[in-house]
Structure formats: structure tokens, C-alpha cells
Amino acid sequence: MDKEGLSDPRDWVDKHGDYLYRCAILRVRDQGVAEEIVQETFLAALQAKGRFAGQSTERSWLVGILKHKVVDHFRKSSREQTNPASDLAGSALPDLFDDSGHWKGEAAGPKEWANPSGAVDRKEFWEVMKRCLGELPPRSASVFSLREIDEVSSEEICAMLNLTKANLWVILHRARAQLRHCLEVNYLGRTG
């Protein structure tokens, strides 16, 4: 450890690389992009190590940098995206609702989750969550990750991805519904 509380930067990849990669892949769902974001995180950390104030752990500091790199990635990909309406066309859940938007029968509605907070501590849950996020349209997954995982404000997401608040709400609603359904089928259906 040096005087700021940081370990030797040459040890960062071994100590934190896998953890940062798991954080990145959960958010961006693309192996190559996740690897690039982790590399950018280490480079930015190396450049900023003199500014590390020691107010958090080394890993927390690196995760904070990674989150900024993820947001930068979403900003950049949003500018490059040509058809943002594609996430709103259709849904993976069309047969769960009737023409008036109500659940088709009790079996189609959401199930009660016994203890969802306990599930998030399990590795198995996060594997299923990663797979479920991978089934979302890219823009929906990006919006959900920014809002619910990285806790970016709605206003920032709208500005970053050039969305209206109404569009953001619709994307989040559909993403949450699809994720809930996927988790109920692939996780809760097996564990409880």
C-alpha cells in the first residue's frame, strides 16, 4: 500500500479485474465492450491515482470509475443508434395482456416474491439476471441498467440518451415487466 491507501497498480488486474468485469458485463451485456470498459477503468485509475482521497476502499473507487465509463459508453452508443423506436415496437410479453392492457387471467399476472432482497445476494440470481437482461432490446437494457443498477437520475438518462420522460417511463415499464417475467420463469420457478 502506498501513502494514499492504494495497492501497487500492477496488482489491480489480479485483485479487481474479475470483479470489475462482472460489474461491466451485467451493465453492457457485451463481452468485448465489458473488457474495453474495464481496461479504460484501469487506465483512468492509473491517471487519477494521485487524486485518490482514501475515503473509500480501492475496489469501491475503481467501481466508481467503472460506472462513469459505463455511462460514457451509453452516451456514445446512444448518439450512434439509428432506430431508438425499435425497443418500443412489440414486447416479449404480448400474450400476457388483453386488448385493454389488463392481465389475461390470474396465472398471467405477477407472482408474489417471498423474499426478493435475499435473492440478490445469491450468485445464481445474478447469473439469471444477466441472462434476462441479455434478452431485453439493447436500449431497454441500457435504460434499465442506468436507472436501476447505477442509479442515474431520470433527467440524466433522458439527456444522455435523447429520450422524453414519457418514452423513458415506457421503456422502463416494459423492461421491468420483461425482467420480472423472465426471473419468475427462470429463477423463482426453480427456487421457490
PDB file of C-alpha atoms in Angstrom:
ATOM      1  CA  MET A   1       0.000   0.000   0.000  1.00  0.00           C
ATOM      2  CA  ASP A   2       1.215   3.476  -0.776  1.00  0.00           C
ATOM      3  CA  LYS A   3       0.548   6.552   1.292  1.00  0.00           C
ATOM      4  CA  GLU A   4      -2.903   7.108  -0.285  1.00  0.00           C
ATOM      5  CA  GLY A   5      -4.046   3.597   0.657  1.00  0.00           C
ATOM      6  CA  LEU A   6      -3.784   2.197  -2.861  1.00  0.00           C
ATOM      7  CA  SER A   7      -2.015  -1.036  -3.673  1.00  0.00           C
ATOM      8  CA  ASP A   8       0.553  -1.250  -6.441  1.00  0.00           C
ATOM      9  CA  PRO A   9      -1.280  -0.592  -9.744  1.00  0.00           C
ATOM     10  CA  ARG A  10       0.491  -3.633 -11.200  1.00  0.00           C
ATOM     11  CA  ASP A  11      -1.647  -5.760  -8.833  1.00  0.00           C
ATOM     12  CA  TRP A  12      -5.006  -4.171  -9.706  1.00  0.00           C
ATOM     13  CA  VAL A  13      -5.858  -6.545 -12.545  1.00  0.00           C
ATOM     14  CA  ASP A  14      -5.282  -9.617 -10.370  1.00  0.00           C
ATOM     15  CA  LYS A  15      -7.067  -8.143  -7.360  1.00  0.00           C
ATOM     16  CA  HIS A  16     -10.012  -6.439  -9.026  1.00  0.00           C
ATOM     17  CA  GLY A  17     -10.182  -7.414 -12.701  1.00  0.00           C
ATOM     18  CA  ASP A  18     -12.704 -10.247 -12.422  1.00  0.00           C
ATOM     19  CA  TYR A  19     -14.979  -8.257 -10.126  1.00  0.00           C
ATOM     20  CA  LEU A  20     -14.921  -5.201 -12.392  1.00  0.00           C
ATOM     21  CA  TYR A  21     -15.561  -7.389 -15.433  1.00  0.00           C
ATOM     22  CA  ARG A  22     -18.636  -8.929 -13.761  1.00  0.00           C
ATOM     23  CA  CYS A  23     -19.914  -5.431 -12.943  1.00  0.00           C
ATOM     24  CA  ALA A  24     -19.347  -4.280 -16.523  1.00  0.00           C
ATOM     25  CA  ILE A  25     -20.859  -7.327 -18.250  1.00  0.00           C
ATOM     26  CA  LEU A  26     -24.011  -7.044 -16.154  1.00  0.00           C
ATOM     27  CA  ARG A  27     -24.464  -3.483 -17.358  1.00  0.00           C
ATOM     28  CA  VAL A  28     -23.442  -3.647 -21.022  1.00  0.00           C
ATOM     29  CA  ARG A  29     -24.123  -7.325 -21.872  1.00  0.00           C
ATOM     30  CA  ASP A  30     -21.318  -7.491 -24.412  1.00  0.00           C
ATOM     31  CA  GLN A  31     -18.059  -9.271 -23.593  1.00  0.00           C
ATOM     32  CA  GLY A  32     -15.860  -7.113 -25.812  1.00  0.00           C
ATOM     33  CA  VAL A  33     -17.385  -3.858 -24.592  1.00  0.00           C
ATOM     34  CA  ALA A  34     -17.130  -5.007 -20.961  1.00  0.00           C
ATOM     35  CA  GLU A  35     -13.446  -5.848 -21.414  1.00  0.00           C
ATOM     36  CA  GLU A  36     -12.816  -2.459 -23.033  1.00  0.00           C
ATOM     37  CA  ILE A  37     -14.605  -0.639 -20.206  1.00  0.00           C
ATOM     38  CA  VAL A  38     -12.520  -2.475 -17.601  1.00  0.00           C
ATOM     39  CA  GLN A  39      -9.339  -1.537 -19.460  1.00  0.00           C
ATOM     40  CA  GLU A  40     -10.460   2.090 -19.635  1.00  0.00           C
ATOM     41  CA  THR A  41     -11.241   1.941 -15.916  1.00  0.00           C
ATOM     42  CA  PHE A  42      -7.736   0.789 -15.056  1.00  0.00           C
ATOM     43  CA  LEU A  43      -6.182   3.412 -17.331  1.00  0.00           C
ATOM     44  CA  ALA A  44      -8.295   6.203 -15.799  1.00  0.00           C
ATOM     45  CA  ALA A  45      -7.472   4.942 -12.286  1.00  0.00           C
ATOM     46  CA  LEU A  46      -3.778   4.927 -13.068  1.00  0.00           C
ATOM     47  CA  GLN A  47      -4.007   8.502 -14.348  1.00  0.00           C
ATOM     48  CA  ALA A  48      -6.048   9.605 -11.308  1.00  0.00           C
ATOM     49  CA  LYS A  49      -4.291   7.658  -8.551  1.00  0.00           C
ATOM     50  CA  GLY A  50      -2.742  10.847  -7.188  1.00  0.00           C
ATOM     51  CA  ARG A  51      -6.244  12.193  -6.567  1.00  0.00           C
ATOM     52  CA  PHE A  52      -7.421   9.142  -4.589  1.00  0.00           C
ATOM     53  CA  ALA A  53      -8.538  10.610  -1.260  1.00  0.00           C
ATOM     54  CA  GLY A  54      -8.774   7.354   0.675  1.00  0.00           C
ATOM     55  CA  GLN A  55     -12.425   7.979   1.571  1.00  0.00           C
ATOM     56  CA  SER A  56     -13.434   4.582   0.166  1.00  0.00           C
ATOM     57  CA  THR A  57     -11.821   1.238  -0.459  1.00  0.00           C
ATOM     58  CA  GLU A  58      -9.670   0.787  -3.507  1.00  0.00           C
ATOM     59  CA  ARG A  59     -12.314  -1.509  -5.063  1.00  0.00           C
ATOM     60  CA  SER A  60     -15.136   0.980  -4.423  1.00  0.00           C
ATOM     61  CA  TRP A  61     -13.055   3.706  -6.015  1.00  0.00           C
ATOM     62  CA  LEU A  62     -12.439   1.523  -9.078  1.00  0.00           C
ATOM     63  CA  VAL A  63     -16.141   0.612  -9.319  1.00  0.00           C
ATOM     64  CA  GLY A  64     -16.999   4.320  -9.243  1.00  0.00           C
ATOM     65  CA  ILE A  65     -14.654   4.921 -12.158  1.00  0.00           C
ATOM     66  CA  LEU A  66     -16.147   1.932 -13.983  1.00  0.00           C
ATOM     67  CA  LYS A  67     -19.662   3.320 -13.543  1.00  0.00           C
ATOM     68  CA  HIS A  68     -18.570   6.561 -15.194  1.00  0.00           C
ATOM     69  CA  LYS A  69     -17.069   4.578 -18.069  1.00  0.00           C
ATOM     70  CA  VAL A  70     -20.351   2.661 -18.478  1.00  0.00           C
ATOM     71  CA  VAL A  71     -22.302   5.928 -18.616  1.00  0.00           C
ATOM     72  CA  ASP A  72     -19.830   7.248 -21.201  1.00  0.00           C
ATOM     73  CA  HIS A  73     -20.381   4.077 -23.241  1.00  0.00           C
ATOM     74  CA  PHE A  74     -24.164   4.515 -23.150  1.00  0.00           C
ATOM     75  CA  ARG A  75     -23.861   8.176 -24.154  1.00  0.00           C
ATOM     76  CA  LYS A  76     -21.660   7.283 -27.097  1.00  0.00           C
ATOM     77  CA  SER A  77     -23.801   4.360 -28.236  1.00  0.00           C
ATOM     78  CA  SER A  78     -26.938   6.492 -27.929  1.00  0.00           C
ATOM     79  CA  ARG A  79     -25.510   9.022 -30.366  1.00  0.00           C
ATOM     80  CA  GLU A  80     -24.686   6.205 -32.792  1.00  0.00           C
ATOM     81  CA  GLN A  81     -28.037   4.411 -32.510  1.00  0.00           C
ATOM     82  CA  THR A  82     -30.182   4.860 -35.598  1.00  0.00           C
ATOM     83  CA  ASN A  83     -33.572   3.421 -34.599  1.00  0.00           C
ATOM     84  CA  PRO A  84     -34.446   4.105 -30.953  1.00  0.00           C
ATOM     85  CA  ALA A  85     -38.110   3.300 -31.585  1.00  0.00           C
ATOM     86  CA  SER A  86     -37.217  -0.371 -32.150  1.00  0.00           C
ATOM     87  CA  ASP A  87     -37.321  -1.001 -28.387  1.00  0.00           C
ATOM     88  CA  LEU A  88     -40.893   0.201 -28.227  1.00  0.00           C
ATOM     89  CA  ALA A  89     -42.117  -1.937 -31.107  1.00  0.00           C
ATOM     90  CA  GLY A  90     -43.525  -5.138 -29.715  1.00  0.00           C
ATOM     91  CA  SER A  91     -42.745  -6.772 -26.439  1.00  0.00           C
ATOM     92  CA  ALA A  92     -41.617 -10.165 -25.251  1.00  0.00           C
ATOM     93  CA  LEU A  93     -44.871 -10.288 -23.255  1.00  0.00           C
ATOM     94  CA  PRO A  94     -47.653  -9.655 -25.801  1.00  0.00           C
ATOM     95  CA  ASP A  95     -49.814 -12.633 -24.832  1.00  0.00           C
ATOM     96  CA  LEU A  96     -49.900 -11.782 -21.117  1.00  0.00           C
ATOM     97  CA  PHE A  97     -52.246  -8.822 -21.648  1.00  0.00           C
ATOM     98  CA  ASP A  98     -55.668  -8.496 -23.239  1.00  0.00           C
ATOM     99  CA  ASP A  99     -56.610  -5.742 -25.713  1.00  0.00           C
ATOM    100  CA  SER A 100     -57.412  -3.335 -22.890  1.00  0.00           C
ATOM    101  CA  GLY A 101     -53.978  -3.831 -21.281  1.00  0.00           C
ATOM    102  CA  HIS A 102     -55.136  -5.968 -18.350  1.00  0.00           C
ATOM    103  CA  TRP A 103     -53.581  -9.261 -17.278  1.00  0.00           C
ATOM    104  CA  LYS A 104     -55.069 -12.310 -19.020  1.00  0.00           C
ATOM    105  CA  GLY A 105     -56.192 -14.400 -16.078  1.00  0.00           C
ATOM    106  CA  GLU A 106     -54.553 -14.747 -12.682  1.00  0.00           C
ATOM    107  CA  ALA A 107     -51.847 -17.102 -13.956  1.00  0.00           C
ATOM    108  CA  ALA A 108     -50.508 -14.402 -16.288  1.00  0.00           C
ATOM    109  CA  GLY A 109     -50.132 -11.778 -13.566  1.00  0.00           C
ATOM    110  CA  PRO A 110     -47.007 -11.297 -11.487  1.00  0.00           C
ATOM    111  CA  LYS A 111     -46.381 -13.805  -8.719  1.00  0.00           C
ATOM    112  CA  GLU A 112     -45.649 -12.813  -5.131  1.00  0.00           C
ATOM    113  CA  TRP A 113     -41.929 -12.914  -4.394  1.00  0.00           C
ATOM    114  CA  ALA A 114     -41.311 -14.368  -0.954  1.00  0.00           C
ATOM    115  CA  ASN A 115     -38.060 -12.527  -0.176  1.00  0.00           C
ATOM    116  CA  PRO A 116     -36.585 -10.733  -3.206  1.00  0.00           C
ATOM    117  CA  SER A 117     -33.912  -8.990  -1.128  1.00  0.00           C
ATOM    118  CA  GLY A 118     -32.410 -12.365  -0.156  1.00  0.00           C
ATOM    119  CA  ALA A 119     -32.205 -13.405  -3.805  1.00  0.00           C
ATOM    120  CA  VAL A 120     -29.885 -10.566  -4.814  1.00  0.00           C
ATOM    121  CA  ASP A 121     -27.164 -11.953  -2.558  1.00  0.00           C
ATOM    122  CA  ARG A 122     -27.053 -15.243  -4.463  1.00  0.00           C
ATOM    123  CA  LYS A 123     -24.652 -15.801  -7.352  1.00  0.00           C
ATOM    124  CA  GLU A 124     -27.287 -17.923  -9.123  1.00  0.00           C
ATOM    125  CA  PHE A 125     -29.719 -14.988  -9.108  1.00  0.00           C
ATOM    126  CA  TRP A 126     -27.175 -12.707 -10.799  1.00  0.00           C
ATOM    127  CA  GLU A 127     -26.448 -15.317 -13.473  1.00  0.00           C
ATOM    128  CA  VAL A 128     -30.168 -15.491 -14.297  1.00  0.00           C
ATOM    129  CA  MET A 129     -30.463 -11.692 -14.090  1.00  0.00           C
ATOM    130  CA  LYS A 130     -27.593 -11.288 -16.551  1.00  0.00           C
ATOM    131  CA  ARG A 131     -29.274 -13.730 -18.929  1.00  0.00           C
ATOM    132  CA  CYS A 132     -32.632 -11.954 -18.553  1.00  0.00           C
ATOM    133  CA  LEU A 133     -31.020  -8.562 -19.222  1.00  0.00           C
ATOM    134  CA  GLY A 134     -29.486 -10.116 -22.337  1.00  0.00           C
ATOM    135  CA  GLU A 135     -32.975 -10.892 -23.632  1.00  0.00           C
ATOM    136  CA  LEU A 136     -34.055  -7.249 -23.472  1.00  0.00           C
ATOM    137  CA  PRO A 137     -33.696  -4.987 -26.503  1.00  0.00           C
ATOM    138  CA  PRO A 138     -30.354  -3.123 -26.220  1.00  0.00           C
ATOM    139  CA  ARG A 139     -31.824   0.304 -25.476  1.00  0.00           C
ATOM    140  CA  SER A 140     -34.179  -1.148 -22.842  1.00  0.00           C
ATOM    141  CA  ALA A 141     -31.298  -2.937 -21.146  1.00  0.00           C
ATOM    142  CA  SER A 142     -29.227   0.256 -21.196  1.00  0.00           C
ATOM    143  CA  VAL A 143     -32.026   2.350 -19.708  1.00  0.00           C
ATOM    144  CA  PHE A 144     -32.787  -0.257 -17.034  1.00  0.00           C
ATOM    145  CA  SER A 145     -29.103  -0.661 -16.102  1.00  0.00           C
ATOM    146  CA  LEU A 146     -28.527   3.068 -15.852  1.00  0.00           C
ATOM    147  CA  ARG A 147     -31.645   3.707 -13.769  1.00  0.00           C
ATOM    148  CA  GLU A 148     -31.885   0.647 -11.533  1.00  0.00           C
ATOM    149  CA  ILE A 149     -28.330  -0.648 -11.233  1.00  0.00           C
ATOM    150  CA  ASP A 150     -26.268   2.539 -11.493  1.00  0.00           C
ATOM    151  CA  GLU A 151     -28.985   4.780 -10.017  1.00  0.00           C
ATOM    152  CA  VAL A 152     -28.584   7.511 -12.630  1.00  0.00           C
ATOM    153  CA  SER A 153     -31.405  10.064 -12.408  1.00  0.00           C
ATOM    154  CA  SER A 154     -34.218  10.027 -14.951  1.00  0.00           C
ATOM    155  CA  GLU A 155     -33.284  13.524 -16.091  1.00  0.00           C
ATOM    156  CA  GLU A 156     -29.686  12.485 -16.776  1.00  0.00           C
ATOM    157  CA  ILE A 157     -30.796   9.382 -18.681  1.00  0.00           C
ATOM    158  CA  CYS A 158     -33.199  11.422 -20.810  1.00  0.00           C
ATOM    159  CA  ALA A 159     -30.447  13.903 -21.660  1.00  0.00           C
ATOM    160  CA  MET A 160     -27.849  11.206 -22.208  1.00  0.00           C
ATOM    161  CA  LEU A 161     -29.984   9.009 -24.472  1.00  0.00           C
ATOM    162  CA  ASN A 162     -32.102  11.777 -26.025  1.00  0.00           C
ATOM    163  CA  LEU A 163     -35.386  10.450 -24.609  1.00  0.00           C
ATOM    164  CA  THR A 164     -38.526  12.164 -23.434  1.00  0.00           C
ATOM    165  CA  LYS A 165     -39.681  11.417 -19.890  1.00  0.00           C
ATOM    166  CA  ALA A 166     -42.713   9.579 -21.278  1.00  0.00           C
ATOM    167  CA  ASN A 167     -40.502   7.461 -23.534  1.00  0.00           C
ATOM    168  CA  LEU A 168     -38.197   6.694 -20.606  1.00  0.00           C
ATOM    169  CA  TRP A 169     -41.151   5.633 -18.471  1.00  0.00           C
ATOM    170  CA  VAL A 170     -42.493   3.315 -21.189  1.00  0.00           C
ATOM    171  CA  ILE A 171     -39.070   1.728 -21.748  1.00  0.00           C
ATOM    172  CA  LEU A 172     -38.558   1.213 -18.005  1.00  0.00           C
ATOM    173  CA  HIS A 173     -42.059  -0.208 -17.551  1.00  0.00           C
ATOM    174  CA  ARG A 174     -41.597  -2.729 -20.352  1.00  0.00           C
ATOM    175  CA  ALA A 175     -38.086  -3.654 -19.237  1.00  0.00           C
ATOM    176  CA  ARG A 176     -39.238  -4.231 -15.652  1.00  0.00           C
ATOM    177  CA  ALA A 177     -42.188  -6.333 -16.811  1.00  0.00           C
ATOM    178  CA  GLN A 178     -39.989  -8.439 -19.087  1.00  0.00           C
ATOM    179  CA  LEU A 179     -37.334  -8.866 -16.396  1.00  0.00           C
ATOM    180  CA  ARG A 180     -39.894  -9.792 -13.777  1.00  0.00           C
ATOM    181  CA  HIS A 181     -41.419 -12.394 -16.082  1.00  0.00           C
ATOM    182  CA  CYS A 182     -38.016 -13.797 -17.028  1.00  0.00           C
ATOM    183  CA  LEU A 183     -36.927 -14.005 -13.382  1.00  0.00           C
ATOM    184  CA  GLU A 184     -40.182 -15.673 -12.371  1.00  0.00           C
ATOM    185  CA  VAL A 185     -39.805 -18.307 -15.081  1.00  0.00           C
ATOM    186  CA  ASN A 186     -36.047 -18.884 -14.834  1.00  0.00           C
ATOM    187  CA  TYR A 187     -35.290 -18.256 -11.178  1.00  0.00           C
ATOM    188  CA  LEU A 188     -38.328 -18.230  -8.929  1.00  0.00           C
ATOM    189  CA  GLY A 189     -39.859 -21.160 -10.787  1.00  0.00           C
ATOM    190  CA  ARG A 190     -36.800 -23.250  -9.836  1.00  0.00           C
ATOM    191  CA  THR A 191     -36.150 -21.996  -6.315  1.00  0.00           C
ATOM    192  CA  GLY A 192     -39.484 -21.406  -4.739  1.00  0.00           C
TER     193      GLY A 192
END
